[in-house]
Amino acid sequence: MLVIETQNLVRNFYVRNGLFNRKQTVITAVKGITFSVAKGEIFGLLGQNGAGKTTTIKMLITMLAPTSGMCNVLGYNTFGQEKFIRNRINFVFGGEYGLYRRLSARDNLAYFSNLYKIHPSVRNARIKYLLDLVGLSDKADLRVETYSKGMIQRVQIARGLINEPEILFLDEPTIGLDPLGAEMLRAAIIEINKLGTTIVLTTHNMYEADELCDRIAIIKDGEFLTIDTPNNIKTKMFGAQTYTLEISGKIDNMLHDLSTLNGVDSVELMQTKEGGKYRILCSNDQDFRRDIWGLLNVNEVISFARNEQTLEDAYIQLVKGDGM
């Protein structure tokens, strides 16, 4: 089931050329993108600053009207049918804004639950559950102004879930966080998704996108360069997976034995002294990893490592124009 569908989505901005000049310059921030998101998916939107990520999110959450094209969320048009969408979604923008800093986390959540007209009979239980979910139960009654950036972002996530949205939009959710704070927030996002919430997020953090997202779209200058799973993008960019194996002892048949394993495309002997060092290319990584262990058990292994290309490597090549 699709919860987001766009077709040839365009958004223009019109900028006046000076205070007394009536002429306008048209800036096209989003240039005819088409994509869909399935229910329960974590969908990532990656791109440089100014690539069109936030503009796309703002159209999806009904904050901006598309210039042209189709933009449907939960089966409704985001421009003209907003009232059927807004109570069923929520969003969190990166940074420390969006909360009342002189209120406690609990009072902030109570305030926003009132805006969504959540009945008092369920409000307190839901607030308690959300504070537990984001790991802030023990600090729920402290003022937000005393919180760290990571804690504020976790309150933001709780605020974004107060209406039990079907889709949660996260724009740079871990921006400015230290590694531990970012890790805690990613863990919360995974738990939220396990509950059935569809998540759409933008990020500059390639590790984060690789860890969290089922699929990602890479956008440049308002256009999509690719949409696929992180693993498929890396495979398309770099081809076969490579391993390096170094062993000592008898190596007479190792070149042949490695070559016959399932999933192996080629084996290169890199050096020979008292043992051997091999570079192995695999098109079927799963079969190779399953079958290699029986072969390794009869030899003295010095090292065995997967030479993994990262999503960041693939992203840089795509954005620089060294595409698939």
PDB file of C-alpha atoms in Angstrom, residues 19-283:
ATOM      1  CA  LEU A  19      13.425  46.552  -4.609  1.00  0.00           C
ATOM      2  CA  PHE A  20      12.096  48.758  -7.429  1.00  0.00           C
ATOM      3  CA  ASN A  21      12.357  46.239 -10.263  1.00  0.00           C
ATOM      4  CA  ARG A  22       9.120  44.470 -11.138  1.00  0.00           C
ATOM      5  CA  LYS A  23      10.863  41.784 -13.121  1.00  0.00           C
ATOM      6  CA  GLN A  24      11.141  38.408 -11.432  1.00  0.00           C
ATOM      7  CA  THR A  25      13.585  35.532 -11.655  1.00  0.00           C
ATOM      8  CA  VAL A  26      12.142  32.047 -11.566  1.00  0.00           C
ATOM      9  CA  ILE A  27      14.070  29.575  -9.430  1.00  0.00           C
ATOM     10  CA  THR A  28      12.998  25.964  -9.846  1.00  0.00           C
ATOM     11  CA  ALA A  29      13.830  24.177  -6.595  1.00  0.00           C
ATOM     12  CA  VAL A  30      12.171  20.865  -7.501  1.00  0.00           C
ATOM     13  CA  LYS A  31      12.209  19.802 -11.158  1.00  0.00           C
ATOM     14  CA  GLY A  32       9.638  17.151 -11.974  1.00  0.00           C
ATOM     15  CA  ILE A  33      10.435  14.407  -9.461  1.00  0.00           C
ATOM     16  CA  THR A  34       8.423  11.183  -9.320  1.00  0.00           C
ATOM     17  CA  PHE A  35       8.478   8.710  -6.449  1.00  0.00           C
ATOM     18  CA  SER A  36       6.305   6.747  -4.045  1.00  0.00           C
ATOM     19  CA  VAL A  37       6.632   5.529  -0.461  1.00  0.00           C
ATOM     20  CA  ALA A  38       5.050   2.341   0.874  1.00  0.00           C
ATOM     21  CA  LYS A  39       3.304   2.013   4.216  1.00  0.00           C
ATOM     22  CA  GLY A  40       5.795   1.106   6.972  1.00  0.00           C
ATOM     23  CA  GLU A  41       8.850   2.122   4.971  1.00  0.00           C
ATOM     24  CA  ILE A  42      11.748   4.316   6.080  1.00  0.00           C
ATOM     25  CA  PHE A  43      12.460   6.459   3.031  1.00  0.00           C
ATOM     26  CA  GLY A  44      15.524   8.689   2.914  1.00  0.00           C
ATOM     27  CA  LEU A  45      16.056  11.833   0.874  1.00  0.00           C
ATOM     28  CA  LEU A  46      19.746  12.695   0.427  1.00  0.00           C
ATOM     29  CA  GLY A  47      21.303  15.708  -1.203  1.00  0.00           C
ATOM     30  CA  GLN A  48      23.504  18.741  -0.806  1.00  0.00           C
ATOM     31  CA  ASN A  49      22.315  21.972   0.757  1.00  0.00           C
ATOM     32  CA  GLY A  50      19.949  23.618  -1.707  1.00  0.00           C
ATOM     33  CA  ALA A  51      19.282  20.390  -3.609  1.00  0.00           C
ATOM     34  CA  GLY A  52      15.521  20.512  -2.944  1.00  0.00           C
ATOM     35  CA  LYS A  53      15.131  18.157   0.027  1.00  0.00           C
ATOM     36  CA  THR A  54      13.368  20.489   2.433  1.00  0.00           C
ATOM     37  CA  THR A  55      11.215  21.985  -0.328  1.00  0.00           C
ATOM     38  CA  THR A  56      10.035  18.473  -1.198  1.00  0.00           C
ATOM     39  CA  ILE A  57       9.249  17.723   2.449  1.00  0.00           C
ATOM     40  CA  LYS A  58       7.330  20.982   2.813  1.00  0.00           C
ATOM     41  CA  MET A  59       5.137  20.093  -0.160  1.00  0.00           C
ATOM     42  CA  LEU A  60       4.446  16.651   1.298  1.00  0.00           C
ATOM     43  CA  ILE A  61       3.409  18.077   4.682  1.00  0.00           C
ATOM     44  CA  THR A  62       1.109  20.677   3.012  1.00  0.00           C
ATOM     45  CA  MET A  63       3.259  23.700   3.953  1.00  0.00           C
ATOM     46  CA  LEU A  64       4.010  24.548   0.299  1.00  0.00           C
ATOM     47  CA  ALA A  65       1.766  24.199  -2.715  1.00  0.00           C
ATOM     48  CA  PRO A  66       3.295  22.479  -5.754  1.00  0.00           C
ATOM     49  CA  THR A  67       3.698  24.613  -8.857  1.00  0.00           C
ATOM     50  CA  SER A  68       2.654  21.626 -10.943  1.00  0.00           C
ATOM     51  CA  GLY A  69       2.482  17.857 -10.853  1.00  0.00           C
ATOM     52  CA  MET A  70       0.755  15.374  -8.556  1.00  0.00           C
ATOM     53  CA  CYS A  71       1.488  15.261  -4.820  1.00  0.00           C
ATOM     54  CA  ASN A  72      -0.692  12.808  -2.884  1.00  0.00           C
ATOM     55  CA  VAL A  73      -0.311  11.801   0.750  1.00  0.00           C
ATOM     56  CA  LEU A  74      -2.563   9.114   2.255  1.00  0.00           C
ATOM     57  CA  GLY A  75      -4.669   9.262  -0.893  1.00  0.00           C
ATOM     58  CA  TYR A  76      -5.331  13.007  -0.776  1.00  0.00           C
ATOM     59  CA  ASN A  77      -3.973  15.978  -2.687  1.00  0.00           C
ATOM     60  CA  THR A  78      -1.613  18.013  -0.495  1.00  0.00           C
ATOM     61  CA  PHE A  79      -3.012  21.227  -1.982  1.00  0.00           C
ATOM     62  CA  GLY A  80      -6.785  21.473  -1.716  1.00  0.00           C
ATOM     63  CA  GLN A  81      -7.369  18.475   0.563  1.00  0.00           C
ATOM     64  CA  GLU A  82      -5.028  19.425   3.407  1.00  0.00           C
ATOM     65  CA  LYS A  83      -7.660  18.942   6.105  1.00  0.00           C
ATOM     66  CA  PHE A  84      -7.778  15.208   5.352  1.00  0.00           C
ATOM     67  CA  ILE A  85      -3.997  14.885   5.774  1.00  0.00           C
ATOM     68  CA  ARG A  86      -2.768  17.141   8.570  1.00  0.00           C
ATOM     69  CA  ASN A  87      -4.161  15.247  11.558  1.00  0.00           C
ATOM     70  CA  ARG A  88      -2.710  11.991  10.218  1.00  0.00           C
ATOM     71  CA  ILE A  89       0.897  13.147   9.766  1.00  0.00           C
ATOM     72  CA  ASN A  90       3.508  15.037  11.754  1.00  0.00           C
ATOM     73  CA  PHE A  91       6.963  16.458  11.185  1.00  0.00           C
ATOM     74  CA  VAL A  92      10.150  17.343  13.047  1.00  0.00           C
ATOM     75  CA  PHE A  93      12.702  19.791  11.695  1.00  0.00           C
ATOM     76  CA  GLY A  94      16.326  19.580  12.839  1.00  0.00           C
ATOM     77  CA  GLY A  95      17.650  22.026  15.403  1.00  0.00           C
ATOM     78  CA  GLU A  96      16.355  23.228  18.734  1.00  0.00           C
ATOM     79  CA  TYR A  97      13.201  25.078  17.679  1.00  0.00           C
ATOM     80  CA  GLY A  98       9.603  23.887  17.877  1.00  0.00           C
ATOM     81  CA  LEU A  99       9.310  23.578  21.673  1.00  0.00           C
ATOM     82  CA  TYR A 100       8.564  25.954  24.511  1.00  0.00           C
ATOM     83  CA  ARG A 101      11.868  26.029  26.337  1.00  0.00           C
ATOM     84  CA  ARG A 102      10.513  27.328  29.662  1.00  0.00           C
ATOM     85  CA  LEU A 103       8.104  24.422  29.904  1.00  0.00           C
ATOM     86  CA  SER A 104       9.030  20.892  30.878  1.00  0.00           C
ATOM     87  CA  ALA A 105       8.995  18.068  28.363  1.00  0.00           C
ATOM     88  CA  ARG A 106       5.790  16.756  29.922  1.00  0.00           C
ATOM     89  CA  ASP A 107       4.093  20.167  29.727  1.00  0.00           C
ATOM     90  CA  ASN A 108       5.215  20.628  26.120  1.00  0.00           C
ATOM     91  CA  LEU A 109       3.629  17.311  25.175  1.00  0.00           C
ATOM     92  CA  ALA A 110       0.461  18.211  27.089  1.00  0.00           C
ATOM     93  CA  TYR A 111       0.241  21.516  25.203  1.00  0.00           C
ATOM     94  CA  PHE A 112       0.617  19.893  21.781  1.00  0.00           C
ATOM     95  CA  SER A 113      -1.828  17.120  22.668  1.00  0.00           C
ATOM     96  CA  ASN A 114      -4.405  19.839  23.395  1.00  0.00           C
ATOM     97  CA  LEU A 115      -3.773  21.346  19.955  1.00  0.00           C
ATOM     98  CA  TYR A 116      -4.616  17.962  18.447  1.00  0.00           C
ATOM     99  CA  LYS A 117      -7.709  17.737  20.704  1.00  0.00           C
ATOM    100  CA  ILE A 118      -6.555  14.504  22.283  1.00  0.00           C
ATOM    101  CA  HIS A 119      -9.021  13.512  24.976  1.00  0.00           C
ATOM    102  CA  PRO A 120      -7.727  13.879  28.558  1.00  0.00           C
ATOM    103  CA  SER A 121      -8.594  10.236  29.233  1.00  0.00           C
ATOM    104  CA  VAL A 122      -5.827   9.100  26.846  1.00  0.00           C
ATOM    105  CA  ARG A 123      -3.492  12.107  26.950  1.00  0.00           C
ATOM    106  CA  ASN A 124      -1.551  11.326  30.141  1.00  0.00           C
ATOM    107  CA  ALA A 125      -1.006   7.672  29.249  1.00  0.00           C
ATOM    108  CA  ARG A 126       0.218   8.617  25.786  1.00  0.00           C
ATOM    109  CA  ILE A 127       2.620  11.233  27.155  1.00  0.00           C
ATOM    110  CA  LYS A 128       4.042   8.728  29.623  1.00  0.00           C
ATOM    111  CA  TYR A 129       4.489   6.171  26.844  1.00  0.00           C
ATOM    112  CA  LEU A 130       6.261   8.661  24.556  1.00  0.00           C
ATOM    113  CA  LEU A 131       8.604   9.864  27.298  1.00  0.00           C
ATOM    114  CA  ASP A 132       9.535   6.233  27.949  1.00  0.00           C
ATOM    115  CA  LEU A 133      10.030   5.645  24.225  1.00  0.00           C
ATOM    116  CA  VAL A 134      12.537   8.480  23.858  1.00  0.00           C
ATOM    117  CA  GLY A 135      14.256   7.754  27.168  1.00  0.00           C
ATOM    118  CA  LEU A 136      13.315  10.925  29.058  1.00  0.00           C
ATOM    119  CA  SER A 137      10.976   9.680  31.793  1.00  0.00           C
ATOM    120  CA  ASP A 138      13.449  10.558  34.537  1.00  0.00           C
ATOM    121  CA  LYS A 139      13.838  14.150  33.273  1.00  0.00           C
ATOM    122  CA  ALA A 140      10.281  14.743  32.093  1.00  0.00           C
ATOM    123  CA  ASP A 141       9.557  17.528  34.585  1.00  0.00           C
ATOM    124  CA  LEU A 142      12.708  19.577  34.022  1.00  0.00           C
ATOM    125  CA  ARG A 143      12.531  22.668  31.836  1.00  0.00           C
ATOM    126  CA  VAL A 144      13.526  22.064  28.232  1.00  0.00           C
ATOM    127  CA  GLU A 145      15.990  24.962  28.472  1.00  0.00           C
ATOM    128  CA  THR A 146      18.118  22.763  30.767  1.00  0.00           C
ATOM    129  CA  TYR A 147      18.326  19.932  28.187  1.00  0.00           C
ATOM    130  CA  SER A 148      21.184  19.058  25.862  1.00  0.00           C
ATOM    131  CA  LYS A 149      20.678  19.206  22.093  1.00  0.00           C
ATOM    132  CA  GLY A 150      20.180  15.451  21.948  1.00  0.00           C
ATOM    133  CA  MET A 151      17.533  15.535  24.665  1.00  0.00           C
ATOM    134  CA  ILE A 152      15.725  18.386  22.910  1.00  0.00           C
ATOM    135  CA  GLN A 153      15.667  16.403  19.683  1.00  0.00           C
ATOM    136  CA  ARG A 154      14.193  13.422  21.528  1.00  0.00           C
ATOM    137  CA  VAL A 155      11.445  15.648  22.922  1.00  0.00           C
ATOM    138  CA  GLN A 156      10.868  16.854  19.350  1.00  0.00           C
ATOM    139  CA  ILE A 157      10.432  13.234  18.243  1.00  0.00           C
ATOM    140  CA  ALA A 158       7.950  12.645  21.078  1.00  0.00           C
ATOM    141  CA  ARG A 159       6.092  15.807  20.072  1.00  0.00           C
ATOM    142  CA  GLY A 160       5.974  14.540  16.495  1.00  0.00           C
ATOM    143  CA  LEU A 161       4.311  11.332  17.689  1.00  0.00           C
ATOM    144  CA  ILE A 162       1.743  12.907  19.997  1.00  0.00           C
ATOM    145  CA  ASN A 163      -1.077  12.498  17.450  1.00  0.00           C
ATOM    146  CA  GLU A 164      -0.024   8.937  16.543  1.00  0.00           C
ATOM    147  CA  PRO A 165       0.775   9.927  12.941  1.00  0.00           C
ATOM    148  CA  GLU A 166       0.678   7.427  10.121  1.00  0.00           C
ATOM    149  CA  ILE A 167       3.642   9.225   8.535  1.00  0.00           C
ATOM    150  CA  LEU A 168       6.399  11.048  10.425  1.00  0.00           C
ATOM    151  CA  PHE A 169       8.598  13.448   8.449  1.00  0.00           C
ATOM    152  CA  LEU A 170      12.066  14.101   9.876  1.00  0.00           C
ATOM    153  CA  ASP A 171      14.225  16.848   8.383  1.00  0.00           C
ATOM    154  CA  GLU A 172      17.867  16.432   9.495  1.00  0.00           C
ATOM    155  CA  PRO A 173      16.863  14.867  12.841  1.00  0.00           C
ATOM    156  CA  THR A 174      20.425  14.363  14.140  1.00  0.00           C
ATOM    157  CA  ILE A 175      21.932  17.650  12.971  1.00  0.00           C
ATOM    158  CA  GLY A 176      24.336  19.089  15.546  1.00  0.00           C
ATOM    159  CA  LEU A 177      24.230  16.049  17.821  1.00  0.00           C
ATOM    160  CA  ASP A 178      27.252  14.305  19.298  1.00  0.00           C
ATOM    161  CA  PRO A 179      27.757  10.646  18.261  1.00  0.00           C
ATOM    162  CA  LEU A 180      26.091   9.233  21.382  1.00  0.00           C
ATOM    163  CA  GLY A 181      23.093  11.529  21.065  1.00  0.00           C
ATOM    164  CA  ALA A 182      22.734  10.665  17.377  1.00  0.00           C
ATOM    165  CA  GLU A 183      22.918   6.957  18.157  1.00  0.00           C
ATOM    166  CA  MET A 184      20.171   7.238  20.782  1.00  0.00           C
ATOM    167  CA  LEU A 185      17.967   9.163  18.363  1.00  0.00           C
ATOM    168  CA  ARG A 186      18.483   6.590  15.593  1.00  0.00           C
ATOM    169  CA  ALA A 187      17.491   3.840  18.031  1.00  0.00           C
ATOM    170  CA  ALA A 188      14.290   5.748  18.790  1.00  0.00           C
ATOM    171  CA  ILE A 189      13.529   6.104  15.064  1.00  0.00           C
ATOM    172  CA  ILE A 190      13.922   2.348  14.574  1.00  0.00           C
ATOM    173  CA  GLU A 191      11.536   1.633  17.464  1.00  0.00           C
ATOM    174  CA  ILE A 192       8.994   4.096  16.081  1.00  0.00           C
ATOM    175  CA  ASN A 193       9.124   2.405  12.690  1.00  0.00           C
ATOM    176  CA  LYS A 194       8.629  -1.033  14.272  1.00  0.00           C
ATOM    177  CA  LEU A 195       5.305   0.251  15.589  1.00  0.00           C
ATOM    178  CA  GLY A 196       4.139   0.703  11.995  1.00  0.00           C
ATOM    179  CA  THR A 197       4.861   4.395  11.455  1.00  0.00           C
ATOM    180  CA  THR A 198       6.078   5.294   7.968  1.00  0.00           C
ATOM    181  CA  ILE A 199       9.105   7.604   8.177  1.00  0.00           C
ATOM    182  CA  VAL A 200      10.455  10.012   5.580  1.00  0.00           C
ATOM    183  CA  LEU A 201      13.739  11.627   6.536  1.00  0.00           C
ATOM    184  CA  THR A 202      16.334  13.920   5.049  1.00  0.00           C
ATOM    185  CA  THR A 203      19.928  13.684   6.182  1.00  0.00           C
ATOM    186  CA  HIS A 204      23.516  14.496   5.258  1.00  0.00           C
ATOM    187  CA  ASN A 205      24.739  11.568   7.334  1.00  0.00           C
ATOM    188  CA  MET A 206      25.437   8.678   4.946  1.00  0.00           C
ATOM    189  CA  TYR A 207      26.009   6.203   7.768  1.00  0.00           C
ATOM    190  CA  GLU A 208      22.624   7.153   9.180  1.00  0.00           C
ATOM    191  CA  ALA A 209      20.904   6.701   5.824  1.00  0.00           C
ATOM    192  CA  ASP A 210      22.576   3.329   5.271  1.00  0.00           C
ATOM    193  CA  GLU A 211      21.598   2.112   8.744  1.00  0.00           C
ATOM    194  CA  LEU A 212      18.010   3.358   8.816  1.00  0.00           C
ATOM    195  CA  CYS A 213      16.560   3.536   5.320  1.00  0.00           C
ATOM    196  CA  ASP A 214      14.817   0.827   3.341  1.00  0.00           C
ATOM    197  CA  ARG A 215      15.212   2.978   0.221  1.00  0.00           C
ATOM    198  CA  ILE A 216      16.837   6.291  -0.522  1.00  0.00           C
ATOM    199  CA  ALA A 217      16.526   8.924  -3.211  1.00  0.00           C
ATOM    200  CA  ILE A 218      19.552  11.062  -4.056  1.00  0.00           C
ATOM    201  CA  ILE A 219      18.567  14.515  -5.279  1.00  0.00           C
ATOM    202  CA  LYS A 220      20.745  17.101  -7.008  1.00  0.00           C
ATOM    203  CA  ASP A 221      19.611  20.518  -8.263  1.00  0.00           C
ATOM    204  CA  GLY A 222      15.974  19.520  -7.809  1.00  0.00           C
ATOM    205  CA  GLU A 223      16.226  16.260  -9.765  1.00  0.00           C
ATOM    206  CA  PHE A 224      16.578  12.645  -8.652  1.00  0.00           C
ATOM    207  CA  LEU A 225      19.798  10.902  -9.592  1.00  0.00           C
ATOM    208  CA  THR A 226      18.638   7.505  -8.328  1.00  0.00           C
ATOM    209  CA  ILE A 227      16.088   5.784  -6.074  1.00  0.00           C
ATOM    210  CA  ASP A 228      16.963   2.365  -4.656  1.00  0.00           C
ATOM    211  CA  THR A 229      18.032   0.466  -1.567  1.00  0.00           C
ATOM    212  CA  PRO A 230      21.398   1.496  -0.103  1.00  0.00           C
ATOM    213  CA  ASN A 231      22.908  -1.912  -0.944  1.00  0.00           C
ATOM    214  CA  ASN A 232      21.674  -1.805  -4.542  1.00  0.00           C
ATOM    215  CA  ILE A 233      23.088   1.679  -5.041  1.00  0.00           C
ATOM    216  CA  LYS A 234      26.493   0.556  -3.782  1.00  0.00           C
ATOM    217  CA  THR A 235      26.372  -2.586  -5.934  1.00  0.00           C
ATOM    218  CA  LYS A 236      25.451  -0.622  -9.062  1.00  0.00           C
ATOM    219  CA  MET A 237      28.210   1.887  -8.430  1.00  0.00           C
ATOM    220  CA  PHE A 238      30.990  -0.495  -7.526  1.00  0.00           C
ATOM    221  CA  GLY A 239      29.976  -3.854  -8.993  1.00  0.00           C
ATOM    222  CA  ALA A 240      31.097  -7.013  -7.215  1.00  0.00           C
ATOM    223  CA  GLN A 241      31.948  -7.071  -3.537  1.00  0.00           C
ATOM    224  CA  THR A 242      35.615  -7.672  -2.755  1.00  0.00           C
ATOM    225  CA  TYR A 243      37.312  -9.579   0.068  1.00  0.00           C
ATOM    226  CA  THR A 244      40.945  -9.953   1.041  1.00  0.00           C
ATOM    227  CA  LEU A 245      42.078 -13.312   2.457  1.00  0.00           C
ATOM    228  CA  GLU A 246      45.580 -13.976   3.768  1.00  0.00           C
ATOM    229  CA  ILE A 247      46.586 -17.444   4.890  1.00  0.00           C
ATOM    230  CA  SER A 248      49.746 -19.303   5.835  1.00  0.00           C
ATOM    231  CA  GLY A 249      50.630 -22.971   5.353  1.00  0.00           C
ATOM    232  CA  LYS A 250      49.759 -25.073   2.314  1.00  0.00           C
ATOM    233  CA  ILE A 251      48.220 -23.078  -0.506  1.00  0.00           C
ATOM    234  CA  ASP A 252      48.561 -25.528  -3.395  1.00  0.00           C
ATOM    235  CA  ASN A 253      44.848 -25.808  -4.118  1.00  0.00           C
ATOM    236  CA  MET A 254      43.571 -22.605  -2.549  1.00  0.00           C
ATOM    237  CA  LEU A 255      43.323 -20.611  -5.788  1.00  0.00           C
ATOM    238  CA  HIS A 256      41.229 -23.375  -7.337  1.00  0.00           C
ATOM    239  CA  ASP A 257      39.159 -23.962  -4.191  1.00  0.00           C
ATOM    240  CA  LEU A 258      38.279 -20.299  -3.814  1.00  0.00           C
ATOM    241  CA  SER A 259      37.345 -20.047  -7.497  1.00  0.00           C
ATOM    242  CA  THR A 260      34.784 -22.847  -7.182  1.00  0.00           C
ATOM    243  CA  LEU A 261      32.857 -21.330  -4.272  1.00  0.00           C
ATOM    244  CA  ASN A 262      29.310 -20.159  -4.953  1.00  0.00           C
ATOM    245  CA  GLY A 263      29.086 -16.469  -5.783  1.00  0.00           C
ATOM    246  CA  VAL A 264      32.772 -16.001  -6.665  1.00  0.00           C
ATOM    247  CA  ASP A 265      33.497 -14.174  -9.933  1.00  0.00           C
ATOM    248  CA  SER A 266      37.299 -14.196  -9.801  1.00  0.00           C
ATOM    249  CA  VAL A 267      40.253 -14.749  -7.493  1.00  0.00           C
ATOM    250  CA  GLU A 268      43.556 -12.909  -7.751  1.00  0.00           C
ATOM    251  CA  LEU A 269      46.728 -14.110  -5.999  1.00  0.00           C
ATOM    252  CA  MET A 270      48.327 -10.921  -4.723  1.00  0.00           C
ATOM    253  CA  GLN A 271      51.498 -12.264  -3.101  1.00  0.00           C
ATOM    254  CA  THR A 272      53.194 -15.526  -2.216  1.00  0.00           C
ATOM    255  CA  LYS A 273      55.861 -16.300   0.392  1.00  0.00           C
ATOM    256  CA  GLU A 274      55.062 -18.825   3.029  1.00  0.00           C
ATOM    257  CA  GLY A 275      51.395 -18.337   2.418  1.00  0.00           C
ATOM    258  CA  GLY A 276      49.090 -16.499   0.108  1.00  0.00           C
ATOM    259  CA  LYS A 277      47.074 -13.288  -0.107  1.00  0.00           C
ATOM    260  CA  TYR A 278      44.017 -13.318  -2.326  1.00  0.00           C
ATOM    261  CA  ARG A 279      41.632 -10.701  -3.655  1.00  0.00           C
ATOM    262  CA  ILE A 280      38.210 -12.254  -4.214  1.00  0.00           C
ATOM    263  CA  LEU A 281      35.392 -10.673  -6.246  1.00  0.00           C
ATOM    264  CA  CYS A 282      31.848 -11.847  -5.473  1.00  0.00           C
ATOM    265  CA  SER A 283      28.605 -11.171  -7.291  1.00  0.00           C
TER     266      SER A 283
END
